[in-house]
Each structure stands twice: as C-alpha cells, then as structure tokens.
PDB file of C-alpha atoms and ligand atoms in Angstrom:
ATOM      1  CA  MET K 184     -16.161  17.813  -0.822  1.00  0.00           C
ATOM      2  CA  PRO K 185     -14.818  14.879   1.238  1.00  0.00           C
ATOM      3  CA  ASP K 186     -17.444  13.154   3.377  1.00  0.00           C
ATOM      4  CA  ALA K 187     -16.115  13.167   6.960  1.00  0.00           C
ATOM      5  CA  THR K 188     -18.271  10.183   7.950  1.00  0.00           C
ATOM      6  CA  ALA K 189     -17.113   7.951   5.078  1.00  0.00           C
ATOM      7  CA  HIS K 190     -14.300   5.437   5.174  1.00  0.00           C
ATOM      8  CA  ARG K 191     -10.995   6.608   3.745  1.00  0.00           C
ATOM      9  CA  LEU K 192     -11.227   3.795   1.177  1.00  0.00           C
ATOM     10  CA  GLN K 193     -14.295   1.716   0.404  1.00  0.00           C
ATOM     11  CA  LEU K 194     -14.452  -0.992  -2.256  1.00  0.00           C
ATOM     12  CA  ASP K 195     -17.863  -2.469  -3.025  1.00  0.00           C
ATOM     13  CA  GLY K 196     -18.165  -5.508  -5.242  1.00  0.00           C
ATOM     14  CA  LEU K 197     -14.991  -4.609  -7.115  1.00  0.00           C
ATOM     15  CA  ASP K 198     -14.218  -6.659 -10.211  1.00  0.00           C
ATOM     16  CA  ALA K 199     -10.730  -5.871 -11.482  1.00  0.00           C
ATOM     17  CA  GLY K 200      -8.693  -7.424 -14.270  1.00  0.00           C
ATOM     18  CA  TYR K 201      -7.359  -7.155 -17.771  1.00  0.00           C
ATOM     19  CA  ASP K 202      -9.106  -6.545 -21.110  1.00  0.00           C
ATOM     20  CA  GLY K 203     -12.477  -6.653 -19.363  1.00  0.00           C
ATOM     21  CA  VAL K 204     -11.836 -10.086 -17.831  1.00  0.00           C
ATOM     22  CA  PRO K 205     -11.835  -9.940 -14.015  1.00  0.00           C
ATOM     23  CA  VAL K 206      -9.141 -11.700 -12.011  1.00  0.00           C
ATOM     24  CA  VAL K 207     -10.462 -10.109  -8.793  1.00  0.00           C
ATOM     25  CA  ARG K 208     -14.154 -10.663  -8.212  1.00  0.00           C
ATOM     26  CA  GLY K 209     -16.689  -9.041  -5.902  1.00  0.00           C
ATOM     27  CA  LEU K 210     -14.150  -7.521  -3.530  1.00  0.00           C
ATOM     28  CA  THR K 211     -15.616  -5.484  -0.685  1.00  0.00           C
ATOM     29  CA  LEU K 212     -13.294  -3.936   1.880  1.00  0.00           C
ATOM     30  CA  HIS K 213     -12.610  -0.690   3.679  1.00  0.00           C
ATOM     31  CA  VAL K 214      -9.795   1.270   5.297  1.00  0.00           C
ATOM     32  CA  GLN K 215     -10.340   4.046   7.829  1.00  0.00           C
ATOM     33  CA  PRO K 216      -8.205   7.158   8.333  1.00  0.00           C
ATOM     34  CA  GLY K 217      -5.295   6.270  10.629  1.00  0.00           C
ATOM     35  CA  GLU K 218      -5.808   2.559  10.015  1.00  0.00           C
ATOM     36  CA  VAL K 219      -3.207   0.097   8.684  1.00  0.00           C
ATOM     37  CA  VAL K 220      -4.757  -2.764   6.724  1.00  0.00           C
ATOM     38  CA  ALA K 221      -2.914  -5.713   5.168  1.00  0.00           C
ATOM     39  CA  LEU K 222      -3.969  -7.317   1.892  1.00  0.00           C
ATOM     40  CA  LEU K 223      -2.622 -10.860   1.977  1.00  0.00           C
ATOM     41  CA  GLY K 224      -2.798 -13.961  -0.193  1.00  0.00           C
ATOM     42  CA  PRO K 225      -0.686 -16.318  -2.303  1.00  0.00           C
ATOM     43  CA  ASN K 226       1.045 -15.462  -5.578  1.00  0.00           C
ATOM     44  CA  GLY K 227      -1.408 -14.585  -8.302  1.00  0.00           C
ATOM     45  CA  ALA K 228      -4.284 -13.945  -5.868  1.00  0.00           C
ATOM     46  CA  GLY K 229      -4.951 -10.481  -7.303  1.00  0.00           C
ATOM     47  CA  LYS K 230      -3.306  -8.218  -4.719  1.00  0.00           C
ATOM     48  CA  THR K 231      -1.327  -6.073  -7.175  1.00  0.00           C
ATOM     49  CA  THR K 232      -4.311  -5.915  -9.535  1.00  0.00           C
ATOM     50  CA  THR K 233      -6.403  -4.562  -6.652  1.00  0.00           C
ATOM     51  CA  LEU K 234      -3.889  -1.879  -5.623  1.00  0.00           C
ATOM     52  CA  ASN K 235      -3.224  -0.798  -9.201  1.00  0.00           C
ATOM     53  CA  THR K 236      -6.952  -0.485  -9.827  1.00  0.00           C
ATOM     54  CA  VAL K 237      -7.485   1.656  -6.729  1.00  0.00           C
ATOM     55  CA  ALA K 238      -4.511   3.835  -7.784  1.00  0.00           C
ATOM     56  CA  GLY K 239      -6.070   4.350 -11.231  1.00  0.00           C
ATOM     57  CA  LEU K 240      -3.383   2.520 -13.227  1.00  0.00           C
ATOM     58  CA  GLN K 241      -6.111   0.302 -14.669  1.00  0.00           C
ATOM     59  CA  ALA K 242      -9.860   0.826 -14.890  1.00  0.00           C
ATOM     60  CA  PRO K 243     -12.084  -1.473 -12.823  1.00  0.00           C
ATOM     61  CA  VAL K 244     -14.237  -3.977 -14.705  1.00  0.00           C
ATOM     62  CA  ASP K 245     -17.169  -3.412 -12.322  1.00  0.00           C
ATOM     63  CA  GLY K 246     -18.004  -2.252  -8.819  1.00  0.00           C
ATOM     64  CA  ALA K 247     -17.459   0.921  -6.821  1.00  0.00           C
ATOM     65  CA  ILE K 248     -14.376   2.594  -5.347  1.00  0.00           C
ATOM     66  CA  HIS K 249     -14.851   5.513  -2.941  1.00  0.00           C
ATOM     67  CA  VAL K 250     -12.191   7.631  -1.248  1.00  0.00           C
ATOM     68  CA  ASP K 251     -13.624   9.734   1.595  1.00  0.00           C
ATOM     69  CA  GLY K 252     -17.051   9.078   0.106  1.00  0.00           C
ATOM     70  CA  GLU K 253     -16.126  10.299  -3.377  1.00  0.00           C
ATOM     71  CA  PRO K 254     -16.539   7.833  -6.261  1.00  0.00           C
ATOM     72  CA  ILE K 255     -13.170   7.520  -8.001  1.00  0.00           C
ATOM     73  CA  ALA K 256     -13.490   4.381 -10.145  1.00  0.00           C
ATOM     74  CA  GLY K 257     -12.085   5.017 -13.615  1.00  0.00           C
ATOM     75  CA  ARG K 258     -10.199   8.208 -12.747  1.00  0.00           C
ATOM     76  CA  PRO K 259      -6.654   8.244 -14.105  1.00  0.00           C
ATOM     77  CA  ALA K 260      -3.674   7.783 -11.807  1.00  0.00           C
ATOM     78  CA  HIS K 261      -2.298  11.334 -12.118  1.00  0.00           C
ATOM     79  CA  LYS K 262      -5.637  12.812 -10.999  1.00  0.00           C
ATOM     80  CA  LEU K 263      -5.879  10.389  -8.094  1.00  0.00           C
ATOM     81  CA  ALA K 264      -2.317  11.219  -7.062  1.00  0.00           C
ATOM     82  CA  ARG K 265      -3.298  14.890  -6.897  1.00  0.00           C
ATOM     83  CA  ALA K 266      -6.348  13.913  -4.830  1.00  0.00           C
ATOM     84  CA  GLY K 267      -4.147  12.204  -2.235  1.00  0.00           C
ATOM     85  CA  VAL K 268      -3.970   8.580  -3.392  1.00  0.00           C
ATOM     86  CA  ALA K 269      -0.317   7.447  -3.414  1.00  0.00           C
ATOM     87  CA  LEU K 270       1.033   4.085  -4.568  1.00  0.00           C
ATOM     88  CA  VAL K 271       4.392   2.529  -3.740  1.00  0.00           C
ATOM     89  CA  PRO K 272       4.456   0.060  -6.619  1.00  0.00           C
ATOM     90  CA  GLU K 273       5.760  -3.481  -6.745  1.00  0.00           C
ATOM     91  CA  GLY K 274       9.376  -3.092  -7.974  1.00  0.00           C
ATOM     92  CA  ARG K 275       9.767   0.488  -6.633  1.00  0.00           C
ATOM     93  CA  SER K 276       9.974   2.192 -10.087  1.00  0.00           C
ATOM     94  CA  LEU K 277      12.880   4.493  -9.284  1.00  0.00           C
ATOM     95  CA  PHE K 278      15.016   6.438 -11.769  1.00  0.00           C
ATOM     96  CA  PHE K 279      18.506   5.082 -11.186  1.00  0.00           C
ATOM     97  CA  ASN K 280      20.220   8.244 -12.474  1.00  0.00           C
ATOM     98  CA  LEU K 281      18.284  10.655 -10.269  1.00  0.00           C
ATOM     99  CA  THR K 282      19.347  11.458  -6.713  1.00  0.00           C
ATOM    100  CA  VAL K 283      17.158  10.936  -3.667  1.00  0.00           C
ATOM    101  CA  ARG K 284      16.647  14.713  -3.448  1.00  0.00           C
ATOM    102  CA  GLU K 285      15.572  14.877  -7.106  1.00  0.00           C
ATOM    103  CA  HIS K 286      13.076  12.043  -6.634  1.00  0.00           C
ATOM    104  CA  LEU K 287      11.539  13.790  -3.635  1.00  0.00           C
ATOM    105  CA  LYS K 288      11.393  17.152  -5.424  1.00  0.00           C
ATOM    106  CA  LEU K 289       9.624  15.639  -8.436  1.00  0.00           C
ATOM    107  CA  ALA K 290       6.976  14.057  -6.219  1.00  0.00           C
ATOM    108  CA  GLU K 291       6.087  17.225  -4.307  1.00  0.00           C
ATOM    109  CA  GLY K 292       2.487  18.306  -4.561  1.00  0.00           C
ATOM    110  CA  ARG K 293       1.040  21.706  -3.775  1.00  0.00           C
ATOM    111  CA  GLU K 294       1.547  21.331  -0.028  1.00  0.00           C
ATOM    112  CA  PRO K 295       4.513  19.023   0.391  1.00  0.00           C
ATOM    113  CA  LEU K 296       5.343  17.386   3.662  1.00  0.00           C
ATOM    114  CA  ALA K 297       7.997  19.409   5.534  1.00  0.00           C
ATOM    115  CA  LYS K 298      11.464  17.943   4.991  1.00  0.00           C
ATOM    116  CA  GLN K 299      11.920  17.498   8.744  1.00  0.00           C
ATOM    117  CA  ASP K 300       8.680  15.501   9.047  1.00  0.00           C
ATOM    118  CA  LEU K 301       9.803  13.255   6.194  1.00  0.00           C
ATOM    119  CA  MET K 302      13.232  12.756   7.764  1.00  0.00           C
ATOM    120  CA  ASP K 303      11.596  11.936  11.120  1.00  0.00           C
ATOM    121  CA  LEU K 304       9.713   9.118   9.414  1.00  0.00           C
ATOM    122  CA  LEU K 305      12.640   7.969   7.249  1.00  0.00           C
ATOM    123  CA  PRO K 306      15.851   9.141   8.977  1.00  0.00           C
ATOM    124  CA  GLU K 307      18.049   6.862   6.851  1.00  0.00           C
ATOM    125  CA  LEU K 308      17.251   8.981   3.782  1.00  0.00           C
ATOM    126  CA  GLU K 309      18.933  12.085   5.139  1.00  0.00           C
ATOM    127  CA  LYS K 310      22.477  10.797   4.583  1.00  0.00           C
ATOM    128  CA  CYS K 311      21.545   9.636   1.062  1.00  0.00           C
ATOM    129  CA  LEU K 312      19.976  12.842  -0.251  1.00  0.00           C
ATOM    130  CA  ASP K 313      22.647  13.508  -2.883  1.00  0.00           C
ATOM    131  CA  ARG K 314      23.205   9.910  -3.915  1.00  0.00           C
ATOM    132  CA  LYS K 315      21.702   8.434  -7.058  1.00  0.00           C
ATOM    133  CA  ALA K 316      18.959   5.854  -6.566  1.00  0.00           C
ATOM    134  CA  GLY K 317      20.977   3.298  -8.541  1.00  0.00           C
ATOM    135  CA  VAL K 318      23.733   3.121  -5.908  1.00  0.00           C
ATOM    136  CA  LEU K 319      21.450   2.796  -2.868  1.00  0.00           C
ATOM    137  CA  SER K 320      21.027  -0.496  -1.018  1.00  0.00           C
ATOM    138  CA  GLY K 321      17.745  -2.370  -1.506  1.00  0.00           C
ATOM    139  CA  GLY K 322      16.440  -1.136   1.846  1.00  0.00           C
ATOM    140  CA  GLU K 323      17.396   2.477   1.077  1.00  0.00           C
ATOM    141  CA  GLN K 324      15.720   2.231  -2.332  1.00  0.00           C
ATOM    142  CA  GLN K 325      12.540   1.004  -0.677  1.00  0.00           C
ATOM    143  CA  MET K 326      12.680   3.869   1.825  1.00  0.00           C
ATOM    144  CA  LEU K 327      13.022   6.272  -1.096  1.00  0.00           C
ATOM    145  CA  ALA K 328      10.021   4.661  -2.806  1.00  0.00           C
ATOM    146  CA  VAL K 329       7.995   5.182   0.388  1.00  0.00           C
ATOM    147  CA  GLY K 330       9.396   8.698   0.907  1.00  0.00           C
ATOM    148  CA  ARG K 331       8.433   9.676  -2.613  1.00  0.00           C
ATOM    149  CA  ALA K 332       4.869   8.583  -1.891  1.00  0.00           C
ATOM    150  CA  LEU K 333       4.812  10.516   1.396  1.00  0.00           C
ATOM    151  CA  VAL K 334       6.017  13.949   0.228  1.00  0.00           C
ATOM    152  CA  SER K 335       2.623  14.638  -1.304  1.00  0.00           C
ATOM    153  CA  ARG K 336       0.932  14.003   2.116  1.00  0.00           C
ATOM    154  CA  PRO K 337      -1.321  11.181   0.909  1.00  0.00           C
ATOM    155  CA  ARG K 338      -4.751  10.570   2.420  1.00  0.00           C
ATOM    156  CA  LEU K 339      -4.528   6.991   1.223  1.00  0.00           C
ATOM    157  CA  LEU K 340      -1.207   5.161   0.949  1.00  0.00           C
ATOM    158  CA  LEU K 341      -1.107   1.932  -1.071  1.00  0.00           C
ATOM    159  CA  VAL K 342       2.056  -0.155  -0.692  1.00  0.00           C
ATOM    160  CA  ASP K 343       2.820  -3.224  -2.790  1.00  0.00           C
ATOM    161  CA  GLU K 344       5.330  -5.727  -1.359  1.00  0.00           C
ATOM    162  CA  MET K 345       7.665  -3.373   0.354  1.00  0.00           C
ATOM    163  CA  SER K 346       9.815  -6.282   1.548  1.00  0.00           C
ATOM    164  CA  LEU K 347      10.443  -7.899  -1.834  1.00  0.00           C
ATOM    165  CA  GLY K 348      14.068  -9.035  -1.997  1.00  0.00           C
ATOM    166  CA  LEU K 349      15.007  -7.526   1.371  1.00  0.00           C
ATOM    167  CA  ALA K 350      16.561  -9.212   4.397  1.00  0.00           C
ATOM    168  CA  PRO K 351      14.131  -9.908   7.274  1.00  0.00           C
ATOM    169  CA  VAL K 352      15.947  -7.448   9.529  1.00  0.00           C
ATOM    170  CA  ILE K 353      15.301  -4.652   6.991  1.00  0.00           C
ATOM    171  CA  VAL K 354      11.651  -5.702   6.663  1.00  0.00           C
ATOM    172  CA  GLU K 355      11.250  -5.422  10.447  1.00  0.00           C
ATOM    173  CA  ARG K 356      12.598  -1.869  10.197  1.00  0.00           C
ATOM    174  CA  LEU K 357      10.438  -0.853   7.210  1.00  0.00           C
ATOM    175  CA  LEU K 358       6.984  -2.145   8.112  1.00  0.00           C
ATOM    176  CA  PRO K 359       6.554  -0.090  11.324  1.00  0.00           C
ATOM    177  CA  ILE K 360       6.994   3.044   9.192  1.00  0.00           C
ATOM    178  CA  LEU K 361       3.512   2.308   7.827  1.00  0.00           C
ATOM    179  CA  ARG K 362       2.098   2.458  11.350  1.00  0.00           C
ATOM    180  CA  ARG K 363       3.700   5.872  11.860  1.00  0.00           C
ATOM    181  CA  VAL K 364       2.404   7.139   8.519  1.00  0.00           C
ATOM    182  CA  ALA K 365      -1.098   6.249   9.682  1.00  0.00           C
ATOM    183  CA  SER K 366      -0.758   7.737  13.162  1.00  0.00           C
ATOM    184  CA  ASP K 367       1.372  10.822  12.357  1.00  0.00           C
ATOM    185  CA  LEU K 368      -0.196  11.781   9.014  1.00  0.00           C
ATOM    186  CA  GLY K 369      -3.671  10.314   9.602  1.00  0.00           C
ATOM    187  CA  ALA K 370      -3.457   8.441   6.294  1.00  0.00           C
ATOM    188  CA  GLY K 371      -5.302   5.211   5.634  1.00  0.00           C
ATOM    189  CA  VAL K 372      -2.752   2.540   4.669  1.00  0.00           C
ATOM    190  CA  LEU K 373      -3.473  -0.563   2.573  1.00  0.00           C
ATOM    191  CA  PHE K 374      -0.401  -2.734   2.100  1.00  0.00           C
ATOM    192  CA  VAL K 375       0.409  -6.019   0.396  1.00  0.00           C
ATOM    193  CA  GLU K 376       2.930  -8.245   2.129  1.00  0.00           C
ATOM    194  CA  GLN K 377       4.262 -11.779   1.672  1.00  0.00           C
ATOM    195  CA  HIS K 378       5.674 -11.970   5.205  1.00  0.00           C
ATOM    196  CA  VAL K 379       2.377 -12.681   6.929  1.00  0.00           C
ATOM    197  CA  ALA K 380       3.660 -12.744  10.518  1.00  0.00           C
ATOM    198  CA  SER K 381       5.475  -9.413  10.059  1.00  0.00           C
ATOM    199  CA  ALA K 382       2.408  -7.910   8.362  1.00  0.00           C
ATOM    200  CA  LEU K 383       0.131  -8.933  11.236  1.00  0.00           C
ATOM    201  CA  LYS K 384       2.494  -7.264  13.718  1.00  0.00           C
ATOM    202  CA  VAL K 385       1.866  -3.801  12.235  1.00  0.00           C
ATOM    203  CA  ALA K 386      -1.632  -4.136  10.758  1.00  0.00           C
ATOM    204  CA  ASP K 387      -4.874  -3.336  12.574  1.00  0.00           C
ATOM    205  CA  ARG K 388      -6.854  -5.628  10.272  1.00  0.00           C
ATOM    206  CA  ALA K 389      -6.228  -7.882   7.279  1.00  0.00           C
ATOM    207  CA  TYR K 390      -8.010  -9.319   4.263  1.00  0.00           C
ATOM    208  CA  VAL K 391      -6.882 -12.510   2.510  1.00  0.00           C
ATOM    209  CA  LEU K 392      -7.467 -12.959  -1.214  1.00  0.00           C
ATOM    210  CA  ASN K 393      -7.181 -16.269  -3.016  1.00  0.00           C
ATOM    211  CA  HIS K 394      -7.880 -16.742  -6.732  1.00  0.00           C
ATOM    212  CA  GLY K 395      -9.293 -13.215  -6.818  1.00  0.00           C
ATOM    213  CA  ARG K 396     -11.842 -13.771  -4.069  1.00  0.00           C
ATOM    214  CA  LEU K 397     -11.915 -12.599  -0.486  1.00  0.00           C
ATOM    215  CA  VAL K 398     -11.545 -15.764   1.603  1.00  0.00           C
ATOM    216  CA  LEU K 399     -10.812 -14.395   5.078  1.00  0.00           C
ATOM    217  CA  GLU K 400     -10.930 -11.116   6.963  1.00  0.00           C
ATOM    218  CA  GLY K 401     -10.420 -10.101  10.561  1.00  0.00           C
ATOM    219  CA  THR K 402      -8.436  -8.045  12.996  1.00  0.00           C
ATOM    220  CA  ALA K 403      -4.718  -8.760  13.076  1.00  0.00           C
ATOM    221  CA  GLN K 404      -5.193 -10.167  16.568  1.00  0.00           C
ATOM    222  CA  GLU K 405      -7.935 -12.571  15.385  1.00  0.00           C
ATOM    223  CA  LEU K 406      -5.778 -13.798  12.526  1.00  0.00           C
ATOM    224  CA  ARG K 407      -2.689 -14.172  14.723  1.00  0.00           C
ATOM    225  CA  ASP K 408      -4.786 -16.286  17.087  1.00  0.00           C
ATOM    226  CA  ARG K 409      -6.059 -18.546  14.274  1.00  0.00           C
ATOM    227  CA  PRO K 410      -3.030 -19.727  12.243  1.00  0.00           C
ATOM    228  CA  ASP K 411      -5.138 -22.720  11.123  1.00  0.00           C
ATOM    229  CA  LEU K 412      -7.695 -20.424   9.435  1.00  0.00           C
ATOM    230  CA  LEU K 413      -4.950 -18.330   7.915  1.00  0.00           C
ATOM    231  CA  LYS K 414      -3.214 -21.391   6.524  1.00  0.00           C
ATOM    232  CA  SER K 415      -6.467 -22.726   5.026  1.00  0.00           C
ATOM    233  CA  SER K 416      -7.141 -19.362   3.434  1.00  0.00           C
ATOM    234  CA  TYR K 417      -3.806 -19.561   1.604  1.00  0.00           C
ATOM    235  CA  LEU K 418      -4.768 -23.012   0.371  1.00  0.00           C
ATOM    236  CA  GLY K 419      -8.131 -21.605  -0.735  1.00  0.00           C
ATOM    237  CA  GLU K 420     -10.146 -23.744   1.638  1.00  0.00           C
ATOM    238  CA  VAL K 421     -12.114 -21.337   3.808  1.00  0.00           C
ATOM    239  CA  ALA K 422     -15.131 -19.153   3.180  1.00  0.00           C
ATOM    240  CA  VAL K 423     -15.228 -15.579   4.485  1.00  0.00           C
ATOM    241  CA  ALA K 424     -15.126 -15.741   8.285  1.00  0.00           C
TER     242      ALA K 424
HETATM  243  N1  ATP L1138      -1.045  -7.506 -17.372  1.00  0.00           N
HETATM  244  C1  ATP L1138      -1.738  -8.621 -17.150  1.00  0.00           C
HETATM  245  N2  ATP L1138      -2.513  -9.171 -18.102  1.00  0.00           N
HETATM  246  C2  ATP L1138      -3.235 -10.301 -17.888  1.00  0.00           C
HETATM  247  N3  ATP L1138      -3.262 -10.951 -16.702  1.00  0.00           N
HETATM  248  C3  ATP L1138      -2.515 -10.453 -15.703  1.00  0.00           C
HETATM  249  C4  ATP L1138      -1.729  -9.264 -15.862  1.00  0.00           C
HETATM  250  N4  ATP L1138      -1.099  -9.008 -14.692  1.00  0.00           N
HETATM  251  C5  ATP L1138      -1.482  -9.987 -13.850  1.00  0.00           C
HETATM  252  N5  ATP L1138      -2.328 -10.853 -14.449  1.00  0.00           N
HETATM  253  C6  ATP L1138      -2.958 -12.041 -13.848  1.00  0.00           C
HETATM  254  O1  ATP L1138      -3.854 -11.612 -12.810  1.00  0.00           O
HETATM  255  C7  ATP L1138      -3.802 -12.504 -11.712  1.00  0.00           C
HETATM  256  C8  ATP L1138      -3.512 -11.728 -10.452  1.00  0.00           C
HETATM  257  O2  ATP L1138      -2.221 -11.172 -10.556  1.00  0.00           O
HETATM  258  P1  ATP L1138      -1.641 -10.149  -9.490  1.00  0.00           P
HETATM  259  O3  ATP L1138      -0.337  -9.660 -10.025  1.00  0.00           O
HETATM  260  O4  ATP L1138      -2.667  -9.152  -9.144  1.00  0.00           O
HETATM  261  O5  ATP L1138      -1.408 -11.126  -8.235  1.00  0.00           O
HETATM  262  P2  ATP L1138      -0.647 -10.876  -6.873  1.00  0.00           P
HETATM  263  O6  ATP L1138      -1.579 -11.316  -5.792  1.00  0.00           O
HETATM  264  O7  ATP L1138      -0.129  -9.483  -6.804  1.00  0.00           O
HETATM  265  O8  ATP L1138       0.573 -11.914  -6.963  1.00  0.00           O
HETATM  266  P3  ATP L1138       2.101 -11.810  -6.431  1.00  0.00           P
HETATM  267  O9  ATP L1138       2.034 -12.162  -4.972  1.00  0.00           O
HETATM  268  O10 ATP L1138       2.809 -12.871  -7.228  1.00  0.00           O
HETATM  269  O11 ATP L1138       2.613 -10.442  -6.690  1.00  0.00           O
HETATM  270  C9  ATP L1138      -2.757 -13.556 -12.044  1.00  0.00           C
HETATM  271  O12 ATP L1138      -3.412 -14.704 -12.521  1.00  0.00           O
HETATM  272  C10 ATP L1138      -1.924 -12.905 -13.148  1.00  0.00           C
HETATM  273  O13 ATP L1138      -1.392 -13.864 -14.033  1.00  0.00           O
HETATM  274 MG1   MG L1139       1.763  -8.681  -6.692  1.00  0.00          MG
END
C-alpha cells in the first residue's frame, strides 16, 4: 500500500555500481509527487548509473530506495515498470522498424493514458503515428521515447539526457514537457541533463554529482543565483551546500 506521506522517490545512502564496486557512493536525495528534479554533473559522474539503478536495470550495491514509502531496491525493471517507475534511457532504445503507434501500444499498461491526453502533452507525435521510428527526426524520436514512458501513467518518471544530439531549439521545446508531466499527471520527475541552464529553467530543485558523490544541492533558483558554486561543483571543488 503506497504511503501517502512518503516522498515519491527517496534514496538513502545509495551505493551503485558494477560487479559490486560502487561508482556512486552514499547518495541521498528525494523527489516529491509533482516535482521536477534535475540530476546534474560532468561526464562519468554516475548519473546514468543512478537512474538505471532506481529503474531496476542493475541492483544497488548498498543503501535504500523507496518509492511512495515502499522499499524497491533489487526489484527487477519489469516489476518496477508495472509499479509505475518509467525510464527514458540514454540513447532512446527505439525499434527502428516499429511505428510510433506500435511503440505506444507495446508500452501500454493496465490503465493506459488516454490517447488525447498523450497527444496534448506531445502533439508532434500525432502526425507521426504511422511512421516507423527509424525515419523520425531526432526530436521526434525523443518525443516517442518520452511518450512510450508516459502511456503507462508513471508515478515516477526517470529521464536520461533527453537532449543528447539535439539542436538547442528542440531541447527548449522538449524540457518543458517534463514540467507538464509533473503538473498534469502528478508524477515525480528525475531527469539528467547536460544543458545546465536549460535544466534549471524547468527544474524545481537540482542535485550535482561529481565522481559519484553528491557535491551540491539546492532549489533551481538558488543554483541559478550561484553560478560560481555550480561551476566549482563541476570541477569537484565544493562540499554539499
Ligand atoms: N557497464 C559498466 N561497467 C563498469 N563501469 C561502468 C559501466 N558503465 C559505466 N561505468 C563507469 O561508471 C562511472 C559512471 O558512469 P555513468 O555512465 O553513470 O556516468 P554519467 O554521469 O551518466 O556520465 P555521462 O554524462 O557521460 O553520461 C564511470 O566511471 C563509468 O566509466
Ligand atoms: Mg550518462
């Protein structure tokens, strides 16, 4: 039974990594329902490792992961997906020979999001429904990757580098969708983004990882007001604020 007083996502002292060796150490963070939270940091900081661990693609080395108060550490990805944890992975993972409609159909859960609600969030997908993923533009592919995650009405949406390889103008169009997913669907959103300024425009709060450790956290406003702190955190020079 979900605990209504708990955070949507809570990580406590999470160690995550490969073959039992952590590359992320002691990570504590939370995301509330309706909240958009950015996970920032330089290449190799451990952002993807964190998201993949929360999504159940890899088991944590140590620490606790709770979704709505329920401990989920170690549960496999397909079970977490059914429980409302959706990941838009780095690289999108689309099937180039399947159409947009087929991708969306395959991702439907027991109570899929109404088609109209999905098209309200991602109107560009409507004209592409019968096109194969392989012929879509990069921006359309990314919208499909997000749409596929949304049809199951996630409680927690994890998004890894939505803007990878896309023009800035497309990124400015895509990121605000995360805000609407949080406000319209009440989902908690944790997203990884290289474009820090764009990320801080849509996020409520942000955490910065460097070398697998949390080095800075704050509201988006606080971090926008302190570019010096943000810059130091990318260079690995600040302790948690
Ligand atoms: N499959 C793997 N096996 C062993 N080490 C890995 C594996 N995948 C990633 N790593 C290592 O874990 C560390 C964190 O990688 P991760 O991909 O989580 O970083 P990231 O913050 O997502 O970086 P980027 O911004 O480049 O995507 C890196 O040192 C990386 O080399
Ligand atoms: Mg990554």
